Amino acid sequence: MEALFVGVPEAPAMVETRALRTHARRHGLPEPIRIRIRMDDGFLPMPALDAYDAVVSVPRTTLSADLAE
């Protein structure tokens, strides 16, 4: 799933996976059977294109304790 965000700047971004499913089915392309999706500090192996309509990438997060006062 992370490969969909290659080349995206260091800003939050969204990929509409519903459109990817529709395109693959319309053109007879193979759909990935299992895709790993990253969840914070690990990976969740699942058919992400079927499980989600969209995926958001948040490349950087900050805890409030890390912010300068």
PDB file of N, CA and C in Angstrom:
ATOM      1  N   MET A   1       0.811  -1.179   0.000  1.00  0.00           N
ATOM      2  CA  MET A   1       0.000   0.000   0.000  1.00  0.00           C
ATOM      3  C   MET A   1       0.865   1.256   0.000  1.00  0.00           C
ATOM      4  N   GLU A   2       2.007   1.211   0.689  1.00  0.00           N
ATOM      5  CA  GLU A   2       2.876   2.387   0.725  1.00  0.00           C
ATOM      6  C   GLU A   2       3.381   2.777  -0.661  1.00  0.00           C
ATOM      7  N   ALA A   3       3.474   1.812  -1.567  1.00  0.00           N
ATOM      8  CA  ALA A   3       3.948   2.110  -2.922  1.00  0.00           C
ATOM      9  C   ALA A   3       3.032   3.101  -3.635  1.00  0.00           C
ATOM     10  N   LEU A   4       1.770   3.175  -3.247  1.00  0.00           N
ATOM     11  CA  LEU A   4       0.851   4.132  -3.862  1.00  0.00           C
ATOM     12  C   LEU A   4       1.230   5.571  -3.541  1.00  0.00           C
ATOM     13  N   PHE A   5       2.003   5.782  -2.488  1.00  0.00           N
ATOM     14  CA  PHE A   5       2.363   7.126  -2.065  1.00  0.00           C
ATOM     15  C   PHE A   5       3.796   7.508  -2.421  1.00  0.00           C
ATOM     16  N   VAL A   6       4.482   6.694  -3.204  1.00  0.00           N
ATOM     17  CA  VAL A   6       5.846   7.015  -3.627  1.00  0.00           C
ATOM     18  C   VAL A   6       5.809   8.301  -4.449  1.00  0.00           C
ATOM     19  N   GLY A   7       6.684   9.215  -4.154  1.00  0.00           N
ATOM     20  CA  GLY A   7       6.744  10.472  -4.885  1.00  0.00           C
ATOM     21  C   GLY A   7       5.796  11.535  -4.369  1.00  0.00           C
ATOM     22  N   VAL A   8       5.001  11.207  -3.357  1.00  0.00           N
ATOM     23  CA  VAL A   8       4.096  12.194  -2.769  1.00  0.00           C
ATOM     24  C   VAL A   8       4.918  13.030  -1.798  1.00  0.00           C
ATOM     25  N   PRO A   9       4.754  14.359  -1.841  1.00  0.00           N
ATOM     26  CA  PRO A   9       5.531  15.197  -0.920  1.00  0.00           C
ATOM     27  C   PRO A   9       5.249  14.857   0.541  1.00  0.00           C
ATOM     28  N   GLU A  10       6.064  15.404   1.411  1.00  0.00           N
ATOM     29  CA  GLU A  10       5.940  15.152   2.850  1.00  0.00           C
ATOM     30  C   GLU A  10       4.711  15.857   3.422  1.00  0.00           C
ATOM     31  N   ALA A  11       3.564  15.542   2.918  1.00  0.00           N
ATOM     32  CA  ALA A  11       2.308  16.114   3.405  1.00  0.00           C
ATOM     33  C   ALA A  11       1.268  15.007   3.417  1.00  0.00           C
ATOM     34  N   PRO A  12       0.245  15.151   4.225  1.00  0.00           N
ATOM     35  CA  PRO A  12      -0.823  14.139   4.193  1.00  0.00           C
ATOM     36  C   PRO A  12      -1.397  14.009   2.781  1.00  0.00           C
ATOM     37  N   ALA A  13      -1.715  12.798   2.384  1.00  0.00           N
ATOM     38  CA  ALA A  13      -2.268  12.537   1.053  1.00  0.00           C
ATOM     39  C   ALA A  13      -3.276  11.403   1.151  1.00  0.00           C
ATOM     40  N   MET A  14      -4.183  11.348   0.186  1.00  0.00           N
ATOM     41  CA  MET A  14      -5.202  10.306   0.184  1.00  0.00           C
ATOM     42  C   MET A  14      -5.242   9.611  -1.174  1.00  0.00           C
ATOM     43  N   VAL A  15      -5.396   8.302  -1.161  1.00  0.00           N
ATOM     44  CA  VAL A  15      -5.598   7.515  -2.374  1.00  0.00           C
ATOM     45  C   VAL A  15      -6.969   6.866  -2.257  1.00  0.00           C
ATOM     46  N   GLU A  16      -7.785   7.074  -3.276  1.00  0.00           N
ATOM     47  CA  GLU A  16      -9.115   6.468  -3.288  1.00  0.00           C
ATOM     48  C   GLU A  16      -8.995   5.050  -3.841  1.00  0.00           C
ATOM     49  N   THR A  17      -8.988   4.067  -2.972  1.00  0.00           N
ATOM     50  CA  THR A  17      -8.802   2.685  -3.402  1.00  0.00           C
ATOM     51  C   THR A  17     -10.008   2.152  -4.156  1.00  0.00           C
ATOM     52  N   ARG A  18     -11.162   2.731  -3.937  1.00  0.00           N
ATOM     53  CA  ARG A  18     -12.362   2.326  -4.679  1.00  0.00           C
ATOM     54  C   ARG A  18     -12.142   2.541  -6.177  1.00  0.00           C
ATOM     55  N   ALA A  19     -11.504   3.658  -6.540  1.00  0.00           N
ATOM     56  CA  ALA A  19     -11.213   3.936  -7.951  1.00  0.00           C
ATOM     57  C   ALA A  19     -10.217   2.928  -8.515  1.00  0.00           C
ATOM     58  N   LEU A  20      -9.241   2.510  -7.704  1.00  0.00           N
ATOM     59  CA  LEU A  20      -8.277   1.504  -8.163  1.00  0.00           C
ATOM     60  C   LEU A  20      -8.958   0.170  -8.431  1.00  0.00           C
ATOM     61  N   ARG A  21      -9.854  -0.236  -7.539  1.00  0.00           N
ATOM     62  CA  ARG A  21     -10.610  -1.489  -7.740  1.00  0.00           C
ATOM     63  C   ARG A  21     -11.427  -1.414  -9.020  1.00  0.00           C
ATOM     64  N   THR A  22     -12.147  -0.314  -9.200  1.00  0.00           N
ATOM     65  CA  THR A  22     -12.998  -0.150 -10.378  1.00  0.00           C
ATOM     66  C   THR A  22     -12.171  -0.200 -11.656  1.00  0.00           C
ATOM     67  N   HIS A  23     -11.037   0.495 -11.674  1.00  0.00           N
ATOM     68  CA  HIS A  23     -10.171   0.514 -12.857  1.00  0.00           C
ATOM     69  C   HIS A  23      -9.660  -0.890 -13.176  1.00  0.00           C
ATOM     70  N   ALA A  24      -9.194  -1.605 -12.159  1.00  0.00           N
ATOM     71  CA  ALA A  24      -8.671  -2.959 -12.376  1.00  0.00           C
ATOM     72  C   ALA A  24      -9.747  -3.877 -12.933  1.00  0.00           C
ATOM     73  N   ARG A  25     -10.940  -3.807 -12.374  1.00  0.00           N
ATOM     74  CA  ARG A  25     -12.023  -4.684 -12.835  1.00  0.00           C
ATOM     75  C   ARG A  25     -12.496  -4.313 -14.234  1.00  0.00           C
ATOM     76  N   ARG A  26     -12.569  -3.034 -14.522  1.00  0.00           N
ATOM     77  CA  ARG A  26     -13.040  -2.575 -15.835  1.00  0.00           C
ATOM     78  C   ARG A  26     -12.089  -2.991 -16.953  1.00  0.00           C
ATOM     79  N   HIS A  27     -10.798  -2.998 -16.663  1.00  0.00           N
ATOM     80  CA  HIS A  27      -9.795  -3.304 -17.682  1.00  0.00           C
ATOM     81  C   HIS A  27      -9.252  -4.724 -17.588  1.00  0.00           C
ATOM     82  N   GLY A  28      -9.867  -5.550 -16.761  1.00  0.00           N
ATOM     83  CA  GLY A  28      -9.453  -6.941 -16.648  1.00  0.00           C
ATOM     84  C   GLY A  28      -8.061  -7.123 -16.070  1.00  0.00           C
ATOM     85  N   LEU A  29      -7.636  -6.177 -15.253  1.00  0.00           N
ATOM     86  CA  LEU A  29      -6.308  -6.257 -14.640  1.00  0.00           C
ATOM     87  C   LEU A  29      -6.374  -7.075 -13.360  1.00  0.00           C
ATOM     88  N   PRO A  30      -5.286  -7.751 -13.029  1.00  0.00           N
ATOM     89  CA  PRO A  30      -5.291  -8.521 -11.775  1.00  0.00           C
ATOM     90  C   PRO A  30      -5.320  -7.576 -10.579  1.00  0.00           C
ATOM     91  N   GLU A  31      -6.073  -7.956  -9.601  1.00  0.00           N
ATOM     92  CA  GLU A  31      -6.123  -7.178  -8.368  1.00  0.00           C
ATOM     93  C   GLU A  31      -5.224  -7.846  -7.339  1.00  0.00           C
ATOM     94  N   PRO A  32      -4.521  -7.051  -6.545  1.00  0.00           N
ATOM     95  CA  PRO A  32      -3.697  -7.662  -5.496  1.00  0.00           C
ATOM     96  C   PRO A  32      -4.571  -8.462  -4.542  1.00  0.00           C
ATOM     97  N   ILE A  33      -4.146  -9.661  -4.228  1.00  0.00           N
ATOM     98  CA  ILE A  33      -4.919 -10.499  -3.314  1.00  0.00           C
ATOM     99  C   ILE A  33      -4.660 -10.080  -1.875  1.00  0.00           C
ATOM    100  N   ARG A  34      -3.417  -9.899  -1.526  1.00  0.00           N
ATOM    101  CA  ARG A  34      -3.067  -9.476  -0.167  1.00  0.00           C
ATOM    102  C   ARG A  34      -2.117  -8.287  -0.270  1.00  0.00           C
ATOM    103  N   ILE A  35      -2.439  -7.252   0.416  1.00  0.00           N
ATOM    104  CA  ILE A  35      -1.576  -6.078   0.490  1.00  0.00           C
ATOM    105  C   ILE A  35      -1.346  -5.792   1.962  1.00  0.00           C
ATOM    106  N   ARG A  36      -0.123  -5.424   2.301  1.00  0.00           N
ATOM    107  CA  ARG A  36       0.140  -5.038   3.686  1.00  0.00           C
ATOM    108  C   ARG A  36      -0.125  -3.547   3.838  1.00  0.00           C
ATOM    109  N   ILE A  37      -0.824  -3.192   4.881  1.00  0.00           N
ATOM    110  CA  ILE A  37      -1.062  -1.786   5.167  1.00  0.00           C
ATOM    111  C   ILE A  37      -0.388  -1.459   6.493  1.00  0.00           C
ATOM    112  N   ARG A  38       0.342  -0.366   6.515  1.00  0.00           N
ATOM    113  CA  ARG A  38       1.078   0.019   7.728  1.00  0.00           C
ATOM    114  C   ARG A  38       0.135   0.715   8.698  1.00  0.00           C
ATOM    115  N   MET A  39       0.181   0.249   9.929  1.00  0.00           N
ATOM    116  CA  MET A  39      -0.636   0.825  10.990  1.00  0.00           C
ATOM    117  C   MET A  39       0.301   1.293  12.100  1.00  0.00           C
ATOM    118  N   ASP A  40       0.646   2.543  12.125  1.00  0.00           N
ATOM    119  CA  ASP A  40       1.499   3.165  13.136  1.00  0.00           C
ATOM    120  C   ASP A  40       2.866   2.498  13.220  1.00  0.00           C
ATOM    121  N   ASP A  41       2.991   1.411  13.982  1.00  0.00           N
ATOM    122  CA  ASP A  41       4.312   0.817  14.172  1.00  0.00           C
ATOM    123  C   ASP A  41       4.401  -0.626  13.687  1.00  0.00           C
ATOM    124  N   GLY A  42       3.477  -1.052  12.868  1.00  0.00           N
ATOM    125  CA  GLY A  42       3.499  -2.424  12.356  1.00  0.00           C
ATOM    126  C   GLY A  42       2.732  -2.524  11.048  1.00  0.00           C
ATOM    127  N   PHE A  43       2.609  -3.733  10.556  1.00  0.00           N
ATOM    128  CA  PHE A  43       1.900  -3.973   9.305  1.00  0.00           C
ATOM    129  C   PHE A  43       0.715  -4.886   9.558  1.00  0.00           C
ATOM    130  N   LEU A  44      -0.358  -4.662   8.834  1.00  0.00           N
ATOM    131  CA  LEU A  44      -1.553  -5.479   8.923  1.00  0.00           C
ATOM    132  C   LEU A  44      -1.772  -6.117   7.554  1.00  0.00           C
ATOM    133  N   PRO A  45      -1.520  -7.442   7.401  1.00  0.00           N
ATOM    134  CA  PRO A  45      -1.726  -8.085   6.102  1.00  0.00           C
ATOM    135  C   PRO A  45      -3.213  -8.303   5.865  1.00  0.00           C
ATOM    136  N   MET A  46      -3.727  -7.694   4.815  1.00  0.00           N
ATOM    137  CA  MET A  46      -5.150  -7.816   4.512  1.00  0.00           C
ATOM    138  C   MET A  46      -5.420  -7.367   3.089  1.00  0.00           C
ATOM    139  N   PRO A  47      -6.566  -7.715   2.528  1.00  0.00           N
ATOM    140  CA  PRO A  47      -6.936  -7.234   1.191  1.00  0.00           C
ATOM    141  C   PRO A  47      -7.386  -5.777   1.283  1.00  0.00           C
ATOM    142  N   ALA A  48      -6.429  -4.858   1.358  1.00  0.00           N
ATOM    143  CA  ALA A  48      -6.714  -3.452   1.641  1.00  0.00           C
ATOM    144  C   ALA A  48      -7.611  -2.796   0.596  1.00  0.00           C
ATOM    145  N   LEU A  49      -7.478  -3.175  -0.674  1.00  0.00           N
ATOM    146  CA  LEU A  49      -8.324  -2.551  -1.692  1.00  0.00           C
ATOM    147  C   LEU A  49      -9.791  -2.901  -1.500  1.00  0.00           C
ATOM    148  N   ASP A  50     -10.070  -4.054  -0.928  1.00  0.00           N
ATOM    149  CA  ASP A  50     -11.453  -4.424  -0.647  1.00  0.00           C
ATOM    150  C   ASP A  50     -11.916  -3.930   0.720  1.00  0.00           C
ATOM    151  N   ALA A  51     -11.001  -3.774   1.651  1.00  0.00           N
ATOM    152  CA  ALA A  51     -11.369  -3.407   3.021  1.00  0.00           C
ATOM    153  C   ALA A  51     -11.625  -1.913   3.186  1.00  0.00           C
ATOM    154  N   TYR A  52     -10.982  -1.085   2.383  1.00  0.00           N
ATOM    155  CA  TYR A  52     -11.091   0.365   2.547  1.00  0.00           C
ATOM    156  C   TYR A  52     -11.492   1.026   1.235  1.00  0.00           C
ATOM    157  N   ASP A  53     -12.241   2.122   1.329  1.00  0.00           N
ATOM    158  CA  ASP A  53     -12.575   2.921   0.153  1.00  0.00           C
ATOM    159  C   ASP A  53     -11.497   3.956  -0.136  1.00  0.00           C
ATOM    160  N   ALA A  54     -10.737   4.312   0.885  1.00  0.00           N
ATOM    161  CA  ALA A  54      -9.647   5.274   0.726  1.00  0.00           C
ATOM    162  C   ALA A  54      -8.612   5.008   1.812  1.00  0.00           C
ATOM    163  N   VAL A  55      -7.387   5.412   1.521  1.00  0.00           N
ATOM    164  CA  VAL A  55      -6.301   5.288   2.492  1.00  0.00           C
ATOM    165  C   VAL A  55      -5.609   6.644   2.565  1.00  0.00           C
ATOM    166  N   VAL A  56      -5.354   7.109   3.774  1.00  0.00           N
ATOM    167  CA  VAL A  56      -4.689   8.388   3.996  1.00  0.00           C
ATOM    168  C   VAL A  56      -3.278   8.125   4.501  1.00  0.00           C
ATOM    169  N   SER A  57      -2.332   8.829   3.918  1.00  0.00           N
ATOM    170  CA  SER A  57      -0.945   8.754   4.369  1.00  0.00           C
ATOM    171  C   SER A  57      -0.639  10.008   5.183  1.00  0.00           C
ATOM    172  N   VAL A  58      -0.196   9.798   6.401  1.00  0.00           N
ATOM    173  CA  VAL A  58       0.257  10.898   7.258  1.00  0.00           C
ATOM    174  C   VAL A  58       1.719  10.590   7.566  1.00  0.00           C
ATOM    175  N   PRO A  59       2.640  11.160   6.762  1.00  0.00           N
ATOM    176  CA  PRO A  59       4.043  10.769   6.864  1.00  0.00           C
ATOM    177  C   PRO A  59       4.729  11.156   8.170  1.00  0.00           C
ATOM    178  N   ARG A  60       4.190  12.139   8.863  1.00  0.00           N
ATOM    179  CA  ARG A  60       4.845  12.556  10.104  1.00  0.00           C
ATOM    180  C   ARG A  60       3.791  12.975  11.117  1.00  0.00           C
ATOM    181  N   THR A  61       3.955  12.501  12.328  1.00  0.00           N
ATOM    182  CA  THR A  61       3.084  12.925  13.418  1.00  0.00           C
ATOM    183  C   THR A  61       3.951  13.422  14.568  1.00  0.00           C
ATOM    184  N   THR A  62       3.376  14.265  15.386  1.00  0.00           N
ATOM    185  CA  THR A  62       4.091  14.821  16.526  1.00  0.00           C
ATOM    186  C   THR A  62       3.210  14.724  17.755  1.00  0.00           C
ATOM    187  N   LEU A  63       3.777  14.281  18.833  1.00  0.00           N
ATOM    188  CA  LEU A  63       3.064  14.266  20.104  1.00  0.00           C
ATOM    189  C   LEU A  63       3.120  15.657  20.716  1.00  0.00           C
ATOM    190  N   SER A  64       2.088  16.035  21.425  1.00  0.00           N
ATOM    191  CA  SER A  64       2.084  17.364  22.033  1.00  0.00           C
ATOM    192  C   SER A  64       3.245  17.533  23.011  1.00  0.00           C
ATOM    193  N   ALA A  65       3.706  16.457  23.618  1.00  0.00           N
ATOM    194  CA  ALA A  65       4.843  16.540  24.533  1.00  0.00           C
ATOM    195  C   ALA A  65       6.130  16.907  23.799  1.00  0.00           C
ATOM    196  N   ASP A  66       6.173  16.686  22.478  1.00  0.00           N
ATOM    197  CA  ASP A  66       7.358  17.001  21.687  1.00  0.00           C
ATOM    198  C   ASP A  66       7.383  18.445  21.201  1.00  0.00           C
ATOM    199  N   LEU A  67       6.278  19.161  21.332  1.00  0.00           N
ATOM    200  CA  LEU A  67       6.195  20.537  20.850  1.00  0.00           C
ATOM    201  C   LEU A  67       6.899  21.482  21.817  1.00  0.00           C
ATOM    202  N   ALA A  68       7.581  22.452  21.256  1.00  0.00           N
ATOM    203  CA  ALA A  68       8.243  23.456  22.097  1.00  0.00           C
ATOM    204  C   ALA A  68       7.188  24.363  22.714  1.00  0.00           C
ATOM    205  N   GLU A  69       7.412  24.750  23.933  1.00  0.00           N
ATOM    206  CA  GLU A  69       6.442  25.627  24.613  1.00  0.00           C
ATOM    207  C   GLU A  69       6.741  27.060  24.310  1.00  0.00           C
TER     208      GLU A  69
END
